[in-house]
Amino acid sequence: MSSTGKNTRQEELAVSVNSNSPLFEHNHNDEPVFLASNMLESARIQKNLQRLTVPEGCLLDFDGELVDYLVANGKAKQEPAWPCFHTRLYRWSVNETEYGIIGGTVGASFAVLVAEELFALGCKALVTISSAGLIAEQYQTPLFLLIEQALRDEGTSYHYLPAERYAQASPALLQVVATILTDAGIKHECGKSWTTDAPFRETRKLISARRDEGIISVEMEAAALLAMGAALNKPVICFAHITNSMATREDDFEKGGDDGHETALKVCAMALSALINIKEV
């Protein structure tokens, strides 16, 4: 078989597989049966907890290092009434404003599950930060990326929005957050990220193709969270803290110690403050 014929056959197979995938069978106008609010109420009753309203601004810290840093320095306290079975919610304050923070919700489906729980209990704005790999060669790590678009190379986003290549952040929210960071002199970039479900399947060919597409980073959550935010009309901003080149250098994953944690928390708190005070999105 010629190379042209082989490529055509592969394309036909890809179309056939896609048409049969359950990811593309969702009617996004149908109402879900299993609701976060109902599950949390059942968990609250089972655990004999008081009813809870979470802070208006909440942060998902996927690595969990920011939570650990805050707790170790006496800057965050665990919320005993948080009913989720899988996570712990902490409260921390910046300039007399209280925020919520949860660590360790790695991966698209876990992140979105907890995000929906936070919104069900009173969260008004969500910021997320993930440790990400560098795709674009013109940048140096560590780097904060404010994610404008996320490539939907995961499964969760398709449960919230019809199939498209990218999930989009709200332009209005992006502008507000980018402006406040720039005015504060915080170095950051705005651009595309690649959300994957399988980081250990990132091949040289794929990385090169993503680079050619103008993608800056790779992470595991943003596309799903942005899709959820768009579908449910919830304010969501995703940061990638780009700290590595897929473990190919000795200094990969270096975030700058305590100073790096303080900077990351400052970035996230500024974004949260901007989101909960914005009048229109």
Tab-separated table of C-alpha atoms in Angstrom:
chain	number	residue	atom	x	y	z
A	1	MET	CA	0.000	0.000	0.000
A	2	SER	CA	1.324	3.453	-0.885
A	3	SER	CA	1.965	6.004	1.844
A	4	THR	CA	-0.924	8.082	0.491
A	5	GLY	CA	-3.289	5.116	0.653
A	6	LYS	CA	-2.088	4.243	4.155
A	7	ASN	CA	-2.689	7.795	5.385
A	8	THR	CA	-6.166	7.821	3.838
A	9	ARG	CA	-7.027	4.541	5.557
A	10	GLN	CA	-5.795	5.890	8.908
A	11	GLU	CA	-7.944	8.997	8.467
A	12	GLU	CA	-10.999	6.842	7.664
A	13	LEU	CA	-10.398	4.749	10.775
A	14	ALA	CA	-10.028	7.888	12.895
A	15	VAL	CA	-13.359	9.236	11.633
A	16	SER	CA	-15.022	5.880	12.332
A	17	VAL	CA	-13.655	5.725	15.876
A	18	ASN	CA	-14.645	9.324	16.587
A	19	SER	CA	-18.196	8.773	15.352
A	20	ASN	CA	-18.582	5.845	17.760
A	21	SER	CA	-16.933	7.437	20.789
A	22	PRO	CA	-19.302	8.112	23.700
A	23	LEU	CA	-17.537	11.444	24.200
A	24	PHE	CA	-19.480	12.776	21.223
A	25	GLU	CA	-22.900	11.434	22.237
A	26	HIS	CA	-23.759	14.025	24.896
A	27	ASN	CA	-26.771	16.290	24.547
A	28	HIS	CA	-25.514	19.346	26.391
A	29	ASN	CA	-29.053	20.703	26.798
A	30	ASP	CA	-30.123	17.748	28.959
A	31	GLU	CA	-30.264	18.336	32.716
A	32	PRO	CA	-27.964	16.126	34.828
A	33	VAL	CA	-29.495	13.895	37.499
A	34	PHE	CA	-26.537	13.584	39.886
A	35	LEU	CA	-25.929	17.081	41.282
A	36	ALA	CA	-23.012	18.319	43.374
A	37	SER	CA	-25.381	20.052	45.786
A	38	ASN	CA	-27.334	16.855	46.448
A	39	MET	CA	-24.211	14.772	46.962
A	40	LEU	CA	-22.724	17.324	49.351
A	41	GLU	CA	-25.926	17.485	51.379
A	42	SER	CA	-25.951	13.696	51.686
A	43	ALA	CA	-22.303	13.748	52.756
A	44	ARG	CA	-23.008	16.514	55.279
A	45	ILE	CA	-25.804	14.503	56.867
A	46	GLN	CA	-23.736	11.319	56.923
A	47	LYS	CA	-20.834	13.136	58.588
A	48	ASN	CA	-23.107	15.132	60.929
A	49	LEU	CA	-21.616	18.457	59.798
A	50	GLN	CA	-22.967	21.988	59.936
A	51	ARG	CA	-24.095	23.589	56.682
A	52	LEU	CA	-21.250	25.463	55.023
A	53	THR	CA	-20.794	28.467	52.777
A	54	VAL	CA	-17.300	28.562	51.295
A	55	PRO	CA	-15.409	31.820	50.626
A	56	GLU	CA	-16.445	33.680	47.474
A	57	GLY	CA	-12.985	33.260	45.965
A	58	CYS	CA	-11.429	29.792	45.902
A	59	LEU	CA	-8.143	28.389	44.614
A	60	LEU	CA	-7.372	24.894	43.358
A	61	ASP	CA	-3.678	24.174	43.982
A	62	PHE	CA	-3.084	20.991	42.020
A	63	ASP	CA	0.394	20.212	43.377
A	64	GLY	CA	-0.688	20.918	46.955
A	65	GLU	CA	2.557	22.738	47.745
A	66	LEU	CA	0.886	26.100	48.328
A	67	VAL	CA	-1.516	24.539	50.828
A	68	ASP	CA	1.380	22.842	52.614
A	69	TYR	CA	3.306	26.122	52.721
A	70	LEU	CA	0.363	28.084	54.134
A	71	VAL	CA	-0.396	25.464	56.781
A	72	ALA	CA	3.260	25.075	57.791
A	73	ASN	CA	3.501	28.830	58.332
A	74	GLY	CA	0.246	29.146	60.246
A	75	LYS	CA	-1.459	31.082	57.450
A	76	ALA	CA	-4.267	28.647	56.664
A	77	LYS	CA	-6.750	26.717	58.771
A	78	GLN	CA	-8.697	23.642	57.788
A	79	GLU	CA	-12.465	24.074	57.421
A	80	PRO	CA	-14.024	21.278	59.535
A	81	ALA	CA	-17.449	21.543	57.883
A	82	TRP	CA	-16.210	20.826	54.340
A	83	PRO	CA	-18.225	17.707	53.428
A	84	CYS	CA	-16.295	16.407	50.410
A	85	PHE	CA	-15.037	12.842	50.921
A	86	HIS	CA	-11.858	13.281	48.864
A	87	THR	CA	-10.328	16.641	49.799
A	88	ARG	CA	-9.703	19.173	52.566
A	89	LEU	CA	-10.693	22.818	52.304
A	90	TYR	CA	-8.539	25.458	53.998
A	91	ARG	CA	-9.173	29.153	54.575
A	92	TRP	CA	-6.488	31.809	54.251
A	93	SER	CA	-6.665	35.593	54.272
A	94	VAL	CA	-5.012	38.314	52.209
A	95	ASN	CA	-5.577	41.965	53.136
A	96	GLU	CA	-8.548	40.970	55.324
A	97	THR	CA	-10.200	39.050	52.477
A	98	GLU	CA	-10.714	35.351	53.118
A	99	TYR	CA	-10.173	32.784	50.378
A	100	GLY	CA	-10.590	29.043	50.164
A	101	ILE	CA	-7.863	26.708	48.934
A	102	ILE	CA	-7.822	22.986	48.149
A	103	GLY	CA	-4.719	21.041	47.179
A	104	GLY	CA	-4.029	17.897	45.220
A	105	THR	CA	-6.952	17.805	42.777
A	106	VAL	CA	-4.751	16.594	39.923
A	107	GLY	CA	-6.320	15.784	36.570
A	108	ALA	CA	-9.267	17.132	34.638
A	109	SER	CA	-12.089	15.026	36.060
A	110	PHE	CA	-11.009	15.419	39.710
A	111	ALA	CA	-10.466	19.160	39.315
A	112	VAL	CA	-13.879	19.715	37.751
A	113	LEU	CA	-15.631	17.538	40.332
A	114	VAL	CA	-14.233	19.640	43.180
A	115	ALA	CA	-14.819	22.887	41.286
A	116	GLU	CA	-18.514	22.052	40.915
A	117	GLU	CA	-18.654	21.278	44.638
A	118	LEU	CA	-17.137	24.658	45.484
A	119	PHE	CA	-19.605	26.507	43.267
A	120	ALA	CA	-22.467	24.524	44.811
A	121	LEU	CA	-21.464	25.785	48.270
A	122	GLY	CA	-21.159	29.483	47.495
A	123	CYS	CA	-17.947	30.015	45.551
A	124	LYS	CA	-18.319	32.991	43.195
A	125	ALA	CA	-14.962	32.842	41.405
A	126	LEU	CA	-12.396	30.100	40.892
A	127	VAL	CA	-8.678	30.365	40.147
A	128	THR	CA	-6.511	27.327	39.495
A	129	ILE	CA	-2.761	26.841	39.294
A	130	SER	CA	-0.947	23.824	37.963
A	131	SER	CA	2.688	22.861	37.621
A	132	ALA	CA	3.167	22.671	33.866
A	133	GLY	CA	5.692	21.589	31.286
A	134	LEU	CA	7.254	24.002	28.816
A	135	ILE	CA	6.407	23.446	25.145
A	136	ALA	CA	7.464	26.743	23.544
A	137	GLU	CA	11.236	27.042	23.214
A	138	GLN	CA	11.477	30.836	23.438
A	139	TYR	CA	10.674	30.974	27.161
A	140	GLN	CA	12.627	30.173	30.316
A	141	THR	CA	11.268	28.495	33.432
A	142	PRO	CA	9.816	29.241	35.901
A	143	LEU	CA	7.064	31.208	34.177
A	144	PHE	CA	3.442	32.065	34.950
A	145	LEU	CA	1.095	31.536	32.011
A	146	LEU	CA	-2.395	33.017	32.071
A	147	ILE	CA	-4.212	30.476	29.914
A	148	GLU	CA	-6.321	32.013	27.150
A	149	GLN	CA	-7.117	28.756	25.346
A	150	ALA	CA	-6.601	25.117	26.299
A	151	LEU	CA	-6.309	22.282	23.801
A	152	ARG	CA	-8.951	19.687	24.662
A	153	ASP	CA	-6.797	16.550	24.680
A	154	GLU	CA	-8.754	15.112	27.628
A	155	GLY	CA	-12.225	13.705	28.113
A	156	THR	CA	-13.971	15.806	30.743
A	157	SER	CA	-14.547	18.952	28.678
A	158	TYR	CA	-16.714	17.046	26.184
A	159	HIS	CA	-19.270	16.419	28.922
A	160	TYR	CA	-19.752	20.194	29.215
A	161	LEU	CA	-19.356	21.592	25.694
A	162	PRO	CA	-19.669	20.276	22.133
A	163	ALA	CA	-16.490	19.155	20.414
A	164	GLU	CA	-14.100	21.913	19.399
A	165	ARG	CA	-10.324	21.978	19.413
A	166	TYR	CA	-9.923	24.511	22.236
A	167	ALA	CA	-11.707	25.571	25.391
A	168	GLN	CA	-11.712	29.346	25.691
A	169	ALA	CA	-11.325	31.520	28.764
A	170	SER	CA	-13.584	34.559	29.050
A	171	PRO	CA	-11.872	37.474	27.242
A	172	ALA	CA	-13.331	39.926	29.760
A	173	LEU	CA	-11.937	37.985	32.718
A	174	LEU	CA	-8.572	37.556	31.020
A	175	GLN	CA	-8.285	41.276	30.393
A	176	VAL	CA	-9.076	42.156	33.996
A	177	VAL	CA	-6.581	39.658	35.425
A	178	ALA	CA	-3.832	40.435	32.909
A	179	THR	CA	-4.170	44.155	33.619
A	180	ILE	CA	-3.929	43.772	37.389
A	181	LEU	CA	-0.849	41.539	37.084
A	182	THR	CA	0.834	43.912	34.643
A	183	ASP	CA	0.095	46.935	36.829
A	184	ALA	CA	1.659	45.082	39.777
A	185	GLY	CA	4.804	44.352	37.780
A	186	ILE	CA	4.327	40.578	37.905
A	187	LYS	CA	5.995	38.886	34.965
A	188	HIS	CA	3.649	36.573	33.100
A	189	GLU	CA	2.626	35.489	29.629
A	190	CYS	CA	-0.797	34.962	28.085
A	191	GLY	CA	-1.392	32.179	25.609
A	192	LYS	CA	-2.324	28.614	24.758
A	193	SER	CA	-1.888	25.487	26.826
A	194	TRP	CA	-2.289	21.800	26.034
A	195	THR	CA	-4.437	19.828	28.485
A	196	THR	CA	-3.662	16.118	28.477
A	197	ASP	CA	-4.974	13.131	30.404
A	198	ALA	CA	-1.756	11.168	29.881
A	199	PRO	CA	1.478	13.085	30.585
A	200	PHE	CA	3.622	9.995	30.121
A	201	ARG	CA	2.363	9.693	26.528
A	202	GLU	CA	3.786	13.038	25.398
A	203	THR	CA	5.928	12.059	22.399
A	204	ARG	CA	8.505	14.146	20.558
A	205	LYS	CA	6.235	14.238	17.523
A	206	LEU	CA	3.268	15.470	19.544
A	207	ILE	CA	5.334	18.062	21.393
A	208	SER	CA	6.685	19.376	18.098
A	209	ALA	CA	3.185	19.589	16.630
A	210	ARG	CA	1.879	21.436	19.685
A	211	ARG	CA	4.822	23.828	19.495
A	212	ASP	CA	4.034	24.542	15.843
A	213	GLU	CA	0.453	25.285	16.921
A	214	GLY	CA	1.695	28.081	19.179
A	215	ILE	CA	1.142	26.243	22.449
A	216	ILE	CA	3.288	27.359	25.387
A	217	SER	CA	2.667	24.763	28.110
A	218	VAL	CA	1.221	21.348	28.876
A	219	GLU	CA	-0.863	20.536	31.970
A	220	MET	CA	-3.778	18.317	32.994
A	221	GLU	CA	-6.764	20.452	34.002
A	222	ALA	CA	-7.358	23.757	32.191
A	223	ALA	CA	-9.457	22.652	29.203
A	224	ALA	CA	-11.978	20.882	31.414
A	225	LEU	CA	-12.205	23.744	33.904
A	226	LEU	CA	-12.647	26.385	31.209
A	227	ALA	CA	-15.310	24.248	29.523
A	228	MET	CA	-17.134	23.825	32.827
A	229	GLY	CA	-16.941	27.553	33.491
A	230	ALA	CA	-18.348	28.366	30.060
A	231	ALA	CA	-21.119	25.763	30.288
A	232	LEU	CA	-22.241	26.748	33.788
A	233	ASN	CA	-21.527	30.476	33.424
A	234	LYS	CA	-19.016	30.457	36.275
A	235	PRO	CA	-15.915	32.703	36.446
A	236	VAL	CA	-12.820	30.523	36.046
A	237	ILE	CA	-9.212	31.572	35.470
A	238	CYS	CA	-6.440	29.020	34.979
A	239	PHE	CA	-2.727	29.593	35.505
A	240	ALA	CA	0.061	27.295	34.436
A	241	HIS	CA	3.171	27.633	36.587
A	242	ILE	CA	5.655	26.390	34.010
A	243	THR	CA	8.481	24.788	35.952
A	244	ASN	CA	9.813	21.946	33.830
A	245	SER	CA	10.787	20.662	30.413
A	246	MET	CA	9.275	17.207	30.941
A	247	ALA	CA	12.013	16.230	33.420
A	248	THR	CA	14.804	16.658	30.872
A	249	ARG	CA	16.951	19.068	32.918
A	250	GLU	CA	18.534	18.883	36.363
A	251	ASP	CA	16.709	21.979	37.614
A	252	ASP	CA	13.290	20.882	36.351
A	253	PHE	CA	10.352	21.447	38.732
A	254	GLU	CA	12.243	24.154	40.656
A	255	LYS	CA	9.756	26.812	41.775
A	256	GLY	CA	12.011	29.049	43.820
A	257	GLY	CA	11.390	27.739	47.330
A	258	ASP	CA	9.380	29.842	49.767
A	259	ASP	CA	9.805	32.956	47.622
A	260	GLY	CA	8.305	31.048	44.722
A	261	HIS	CA	5.353	29.963	46.850
A	262	GLU	CA	4.773	33.540	47.995
A	263	THR	CA	4.840	34.786	44.407
A	264	ALA	CA	2.418	32.100	43.250
A	265	LEU	CA	0.035	32.884	46.104
A	266	LYS	CA	0.252	36.590	45.314
A	267	VAL	CA	-0.584	35.945	41.662
A	268	CYS	CA	-3.568	33.784	42.578
A	269	ALA	CA	-4.861	36.124	45.289
A	270	MET	CA	-4.690	39.101	42.932
A	271	ALA	CA	-6.634	37.172	40.311
A	272	LEU	CA	-9.248	36.101	42.860
A	273	SER	CA	-9.637	39.647	44.136
A	274	ALA	CA	-10.147	40.891	40.589
A	275	LEU	CA	-12.719	38.209	39.782
A	276	ILE	CA	-14.888	38.582	42.873
A	277	ASN	CA	-14.962	42.359	42.432
A	278	ILE	CA	-15.692	42.436	38.710
A	279	LYS	CA	-19.151	43.750	37.903
A	280	GLU	CA	-19.692	42.156	34.524
A	281	VAL	CA	-18.049	39.238	32.745
